[in-house]
Amino acid sequence: KIAKANFPEAPATRRVAAGECLAALLKLGTGGLLLWFVLPRQPDLPPLLTGWLGMIGIILMLHFGLFHLLSMMLRRAGCNAPHMMRAPILADSIADFWGRRWNQPFHELTIRHVFNPLRRRCGPGAALFLCFVASGLLHDLIITVPAGGGYGLPTVYFVLQGAGLLAERRLFNRGTAGARALRRAFTWLIVAGPVGLLFPPVFVERIIMPMLHAIGAH
């Protein structure tokens, strides 16, 4: 009853496919193996690499594993609670990655509280770009401020995402297979290429590494 009070009703079908449940458990288990089996057996890895592998393990467990299982539980209870991560590896554009596949609850909040109010004042293009700026500032607050260094780098990362999204609209025609392949390559160049700006070394060293030690993963 509590869940139904906080979430809108789901469509009539409440079934969760066995394959979806297995996929969520697989992601959860893969993250756990990486954290508590692989990393403890590789003590000589460079700290930065260890930290990145640890972050991947944590994201697999939480964002892709546990939150997926929670989504299924809520849907079984009749709630409209789609998984927050919708196969981002399949994204074929920057707009697809950030708009439909990665962290949907955050995307919906940004649209509601940043994009919609700004669109009326400065138009959709500028409002969209400012959404990425706002996201960058928020990530600076939760990443670089606790780390005590690397200030502004997450904001630069999200500014690049906004610029890349606006650029792909001009550069690529969705009508041809060749253009789709180029757009996909461009997507991962922009999304994954500068990810070190989002999680700068000082954050990995001062926040992630102590966390891994605390949970017995290194």
mmCIF file of C-alpha atoms in Angstrom:
data_model
loop_
_atom_site.group_PDB
_atom_site.id
_atom_site.type_symbol
_atom_site.label_atom_id
_atom_site.label_comp_id
_atom_site.label_asym_id
_atom_site.label_seq_id
_atom_site.Cartn_x
_atom_site.Cartn_y
_atom_site.Cartn_z
ATOM 1 C CA LYS A 1 0.000 0.000 0.000
ATOM 2 C CA ILE A 2 2.840 2.383 0.775
ATOM 3 C CA ALA A 3 4.442 1.705 -2.590
ATOM 4 C CA LYS A 4 1.199 2.267 -4.455
ATOM 5 C CA ALA A 5 0.702 5.564 -2.647
ATOM 6 C CA ASN A 6 4.010 6.881 -3.912
ATOM 7 C CA PHE A 7 4.029 5.566 -7.472
ATOM 8 C CA PRO A 8 1.452 5.707 -10.259
ATOM 9 C CA GLU A 9 -0.239 2.495 -11.246
ATOM 10 C CA ALA A 10 1.593 0.262 -13.681
ATOM 11 C CA PRO A 11 0.074 -1.078 -16.889
ATOM 12 C CA ALA A 12 -2.145 -4.112 -16.540
ATOM 13 C CA THR A 13 0.715 -6.584 -17.000
ATOM 14 C CA ARG A 14 2.709 -7.013 -13.787
ATOM 15 C CA ARG A 15 4.711 -10.065 -14.775
ATOM 16 C CA VAL A 16 8.482 -9.916 -14.617
ATOM 17 C CA ALA A 17 10.228 -12.176 -17.110
ATOM 18 C CA ALA A 18 12.609 -14.769 -15.713
ATOM 19 C CA GLY A 19 15.268 -13.539 -18.129
ATOM 20 C CA GLU A 20 15.053 -10.026 -16.715
ATOM 21 C CA CYS A 21 15.440 -11.329 -13.175
ATOM 22 C CA LEU A 22 18.412 -13.440 -14.223
ATOM 23 C CA ALA A 23 20.025 -10.440 -15.930
ATOM 24 C CA ALA A 24 19.679 -8.333 -12.775
ATOM 25 C CA LEU A 25 21.174 -11.092 -10.622
ATOM 26 C CA LEU A 26 24.011 -11.542 -13.110
ATOM 27 C CA LYS A 27 24.894 -7.842 -12.931
ATOM 28 C CA LEU A 28 24.691 -7.927 -9.150
ATOM 29 C CA GLY A 29 26.912 -10.993 -8.977
ATOM 30 C CA THR A 30 29.438 -9.651 -11.486
ATOM 31 C CA GLY A 31 29.862 -6.487 -9.435
ATOM 32 C CA GLY A 32 30.263 -8.521 -6.263
ATOM 33 C CA LEU A 33 32.857 -10.809 -7.839
ATOM 34 C CA LEU A 34 34.828 -7.827 -9.063
ATOM 35 C CA LEU A 35 34.793 -6.207 -5.629
ATOM 36 C CA TRP A 36 35.366 -9.165 -3.330
ATOM 37 C CA PHE A 37 37.077 -11.766 -5.500
ATOM 38 C CA VAL A 38 39.089 -10.076 -8.253
ATOM 39 C CA LEU A 39 40.388 -6.931 -6.557
ATOM 40 C CA PRO A 40 41.579 -8.579 -3.299
ATOM 41 C CA ARG A 41 43.662 -10.962 -5.426
ATOM 42 C CA GLN A 42 45.328 -8.130 -7.347
ATOM 43 C CA PRO A 43 47.061 -6.093 -4.613
ATOM 44 C CA ASP A 44 49.773 -4.790 -6.938
ATOM 45 C CA LEU A 45 47.499 -2.986 -9.374
ATOM 46 C CA PRO A 46 48.059 0.780 -9.633
ATOM 47 C CA PRO A 47 45.761 2.551 -7.155
ATOM 48 C CA LEU A 48 44.014 4.514 -9.898
ATOM 49 C CA LEU A 49 43.179 1.330 -11.829
ATOM 50 C CA THR A 50 42.033 -0.382 -8.636
ATOM 51 C CA GLY A 51 39.771 2.548 -7.873
ATOM 52 C CA TRP A 52 38.218 2.528 -11.332
ATOM 53 C CA LEU A 53 37.596 -1.221 -11.216
ATOM 54 C CA GLY A 54 36.052 -0.738 -7.788
ATOM 55 C CA MET A 55 33.744 1.981 -9.113
ATOM 56 C CA ILE A 56 32.668 -0.303 -11.949
ATOM 57 C CA GLY A 57 31.901 -3.044 -9.434
ATOM 58 C CA ILE A 58 29.878 -0.694 -7.238
ATOM 59 C CA ILE A 59 27.891 0.657 -10.201
ATOM 60 C CA LEU A 60 27.184 -2.869 -11.457
ATOM 61 C CA MET A 61 25.934 -3.920 -8.029
ATOM 62 C CA LEU A 62 23.877 -0.846 -7.170
ATOM 63 C CA HIS A 63 22.695 0.919 -10.315
ATOM 64 C CA PHE A 64 22.446 -2.116 -12.584
ATOM 65 C CA GLY A 65 21.800 -4.908 -10.074
ATOM 66 C CA LEU A 66 20.048 -3.925 -6.838
ATOM 67 C CA PHE A 67 18.056 -1.064 -8.348
ATOM 68 C CA HIS A 68 16.929 -3.347 -11.171
ATOM 69 C CA LEU A 69 15.701 -5.902 -8.630
ATOM 70 C CA LEU A 70 13.914 -3.127 -6.730
ATOM 71 C CA SER A 71 12.254 -2.015 -9.968
ATOM 72 C CA MET A 72 10.967 -5.529 -10.545
ATOM 73 C CA MET A 73 9.634 -5.785 -6.989
ATOM 74 C CA LEU A 74 7.743 -2.507 -7.365
ATOM 75 C CA ARG A 75 6.320 -3.546 -10.722
ATOM 76 C CA ARG A 76 5.156 -6.830 -9.235
ATOM 77 C CA ALA A 77 3.352 -4.740 -6.608
ATOM 78 C CA GLY A 78 1.554 -2.835 -9.360
ATOM 79 C CA CYS A 79 3.723 0.277 -9.483
ATOM 80 C CA ASN A 80 4.982 2.022 -12.594
ATOM 81 C CA ALA A 81 8.681 1.755 -11.729
ATOM 82 C CA PRO A 82 10.821 1.090 -14.825
ATOM 83 C CA HIS A 83 14.477 0.276 -14.346
ATOM 84 C CA MET A 84 16.620 3.414 -14.044
ATOM 85 C CA MET A 85 19.279 2.004 -16.395
ATOM 86 C CA ARG A 86 17.870 0.964 -19.774
ATOM 87 C CA ALA A 87 20.735 -0.858 -21.506
ATOM 88 C CA PRO A 88 22.957 2.222 -21.998
ATOM 89 C CA ILE A 89 25.464 0.126 -23.939
ATOM 90 C CA LEU A 90 22.899 0.055 -26.775
ATOM 91 C CA ALA A 91 22.716 3.846 -27.076
ATOM 92 C CA ASP A 92 23.092 5.010 -30.667
ATOM 93 C CA SER A 93 23.317 8.735 -29.930
ATOM 94 C CA ILE A 94 24.208 11.093 -27.109
ATOM 95 C CA ALA A 95 20.553 12.086 -26.858
ATOM 96 C CA ASP A 96 19.585 8.415 -26.597
ATOM 97 C CA PHE A 97 22.197 7.746 -23.899
ATOM 98 C CA TRP A 98 21.322 10.646 -21.590
ATOM 99 C CA GLY A 99 17.667 11.000 -22.517
ATOM 100 C CA ARG A 100 16.380 7.424 -22.484
ATOM 101 C CA ARG A 101 18.963 5.016 -21.111
ATOM 102 C CA TRP A 102 21.091 6.434 -18.264
ATOM 103 C CA ASN A 103 19.664 7.219 -14.800
ATOM 104 C CA GLN A 104 16.090 7.966 -15.828
ATOM 105 C CA PRO A 105 14.907 9.338 -12.459
ATOM 106 C CA PHE A 106 17.594 12.033 -12.576
ATOM 107 C CA HIS A 107 16.726 12.779 -16.199
ATOM 108 C CA GLU A 108 13.050 13.210 -15.351
ATOM 109 C CA LEU A 109 13.829 15.549 -12.441
ATOM 110 C CA THR A 110 16.101 17.627 -14.662
ATOM 111 C CA ILE A 111 13.441 17.931 -17.343
ATOM 112 C CA ARG A 112 10.799 18.918 -14.825
ATOM 113 C CA HIS A 113 12.772 21.388 -12.725
ATOM 114 C CA VAL A 114 15.402 22.759 -15.116
ATOM 115 C CA PHE A 115 14.506 22.213 -18.771
ATOM 116 C CA ASN A 116 10.798 23.061 -18.714
ATOM 117 C CA PRO A 117 11.140 26.355 -16.791
ATOM 118 C CA LEU A 118 14.148 27.473 -18.874
ATOM 119 C CA ARG A 119 12.604 26.480 -22.206
ATOM 120 C CA ARG A 120 9.958 29.167 -21.829
ATOM 121 C CA ARG A 121 12.621 31.816 -21.271
ATOM 122 C CA CYS A 122 15.494 30.936 -23.574
ATOM 123 C CA GLY A 123 14.272 28.275 -26.012
ATOM 124 C CA PRO A 124 14.772 24.490 -26.114
ATOM 125 C CA GLY A 125 18.381 24.457 -27.358
ATOM 126 C CA ALA A 126 19.740 26.778 -24.686
ATOM 127 C CA ALA A 127 17.591 25.121 -22.019
ATOM 128 C CA LEU A 128 18.972 21.704 -22.963
ATOM 129 C CA PHE A 129 22.554 22.943 -22.764
ATOM 130 C CA LEU A 130 21.906 24.576 -19.386
ATOM 131 C CA CYS A 131 20.548 21.250 -18.109
ATOM 132 C CA PHE A 132 23.984 19.764 -18.693
ATOM 133 C CA VAL A 133 25.639 22.730 -16.976
ATOM 134 C CA ALA A 134 23.361 22.258 -13.961
ATOM 135 C CA SER A 135 24.124 18.535 -13.912
ATOM 136 C CA GLY A 136 27.835 19.308 -13.989
ATOM 137 C CA LEU A 137 27.572 21.704 -11.056
ATOM 138 C CA LEU A 138 25.632 19.117 -9.059
ATOM 139 C CA HIS A 139 28.219 16.439 -9.783
ATOM 140 C CA ASP A 140 30.958 18.858 -8.762
ATOM 141 C CA LEU A 141 29.161 19.260 -5.450
ATOM 142 C CA ILE A 142 28.983 15.516 -4.779
ATOM 143 C CA ILE A 143 32.324 14.473 -6.319
ATOM 144 C CA THR A 144 35.009 17.143 -6.153
ATOM 145 C CA VAL A 145 33.894 18.986 -3.019
ATOM 146 C CA PRO A 146 34.143 15.862 -0.810
ATOM 147 C CA ALA A 147 37.444 14.967 -2.515
ATOM 148 C CA GLY A 148 38.880 18.435 -1.949
ATOM 149 C CA GLY A 149 40.238 18.785 -5.475
ATOM 150 C CA GLY A 150 39.515 18.590 -9.177
ATOM 151 C CA TYR A 151 37.014 21.405 -8.919
ATOM 152 C CA GLY A 152 35.138 22.154 -12.121
ATOM 153 C CA LEU A 153 36.150 19.003 -13.984
ATOM 154 C CA PRO A 154 32.738 17.279 -13.736
ATOM 155 C CA THR A 155 31.130 20.481 -14.986
ATOM 156 C CA VAL A 156 33.509 20.507 -17.954
ATOM 157 C CA TYR A 157 32.528 16.898 -18.657
ATOM 158 C CA PHE A 158 28.826 17.717 -18.788
ATOM 159 C CA VAL A 159 29.416 20.857 -20.834
ATOM 160 C CA LEU A 160 31.108 18.568 -23.371
ATOM 161 C CA GLN A 161 28.051 16.297 -23.296
ATOM 162 C CA GLY A 162 25.732 19.214 -23.997
ATOM 163 C CA ALA A 163 27.929 20.511 -26.790
ATOM 164 C CA GLY A 164 28.212 17.013 -28.250
ATOM 165 C CA LEU A 165 24.461 16.514 -28.195
ATOM 166 C CA LEU A 166 23.834 19.787 -30.002
ATOM 167 C CA ALA A 167 26.601 18.970 -32.493
ATOM 168 C CA GLU A 168 25.279 15.492 -33.330
ATOM 169 C CA ARG A 169 21.964 17.009 -34.401
ATOM 170 C CA ARG A 170 23.794 18.978 -37.068
ATOM 171 C CA LEU A 171 26.376 16.377 -38.072
ATOM 172 C CA PHE A 172 24.443 13.144 -38.503
ATOM 173 C CA ASN A 173 21.509 12.123 -40.631
ATOM 174 C CA ARG A 174 19.495 9.288 -39.096
ATOM 175 C CA GLY A 175 18.483 8.060 -42.544
ATOM 176 C CA THR A 176 21.584 6.066 -43.541
ATOM 177 C CA ALA A 177 23.360 3.090 -41.985
ATOM 178 C CA GLY A 178 26.736 4.763 -42.395
ATOM 179 C CA ALA A 179 25.543 7.853 -40.566
ATOM 180 C CA ARG A 180 24.168 5.698 -37.738
ATOM 181 C CA ALA A 181 27.523 3.948 -37.336
ATOM 182 C CA LEU A 182 29.356 7.262 -37.277
ATOM 183 C CA ARG A 183 26.867 8.655 -34.785
ATOM 184 C CA ARG A 184 27.353 5.667 -32.481
ATOM 185 C CA ALA A 185 31.144 6.071 -32.634
ATOM 186 C CA PHE A 186 30.775 9.790 -31.950
ATOM 187 C CA THR A 187 28.493 8.996 -29.006
ATOM 188 C CA TRP A 188 31.040 6.832 -27.237
ATOM 189 C CA LEU A 189 33.870 9.203 -28.059
ATOM 190 C CA ILE A 190 31.991 11.989 -26.271
ATOM 191 C CA VAL A 191 30.427 9.959 -23.444
ATOM 192 C CA ALA A 192 33.320 7.668 -22.519
ATOM 193 C CA GLY A 193 36.358 9.528 -23.841
ATOM 194 C CA PRO A 194 36.467 12.323 -21.236
ATOM 195 C CA VAL A 195 35.013 10.296 -18.330
ATOM 196 C CA GLY A 196 38.214 10.948 -16.375
ATOM 197 C CA LEU A 197 36.948 14.505 -15.992
ATOM 198 C CA LEU A 198 33.799 13.250 -14.289
ATOM 199 C CA PHE A 199 35.756 11.143 -11.797
ATOM 200 C CA PRO A 200 39.133 12.881 -11.463
ATOM 201 C CA PRO A 201 42.093 11.028 -9.915
ATOM 202 C CA VAL A 202 41.802 12.950 -6.650
ATOM 203 C CA PHE A 203 38.271 11.587 -6.191
ATOM 204 C CA VAL A 204 39.388 8.035 -6.892
ATOM 205 C CA GLU A 205 42.338 8.311 -4.512
ATOM 206 C CA ARG A 206 40.650 10.137 -1.631
ATOM 207 C CA ILE A 207 37.099 8.781 -1.767
ATOM 208 C CA ILE A 208 36.908 5.513 -3.707
ATOM 209 C CA MET A 209 40.091 3.855 -2.430
ATOM 210 C CA PRO A 210 39.248 4.394 1.270
ATOM 211 C CA MET A 211 35.729 3.127 0.544
ATOM 212 C CA LEU A 212 37.115 -0.046 -1.028
ATOM 213 C CA HIS A 213 39.311 -0.619 2.019
ATOM 214 C CA ALA A 214 36.326 -0.047 4.324
ATOM 215 C CA ILE A 215 34.178 -2.684 2.591
ATOM 216 C CA GLY A 216 37.022 -5.198 2.346
ATOM 217 C CA ALA A 217 37.372 -4.982 -1.424
ATOM 218 C CA HIS A 218 41.090 -4.193 -1.453
#
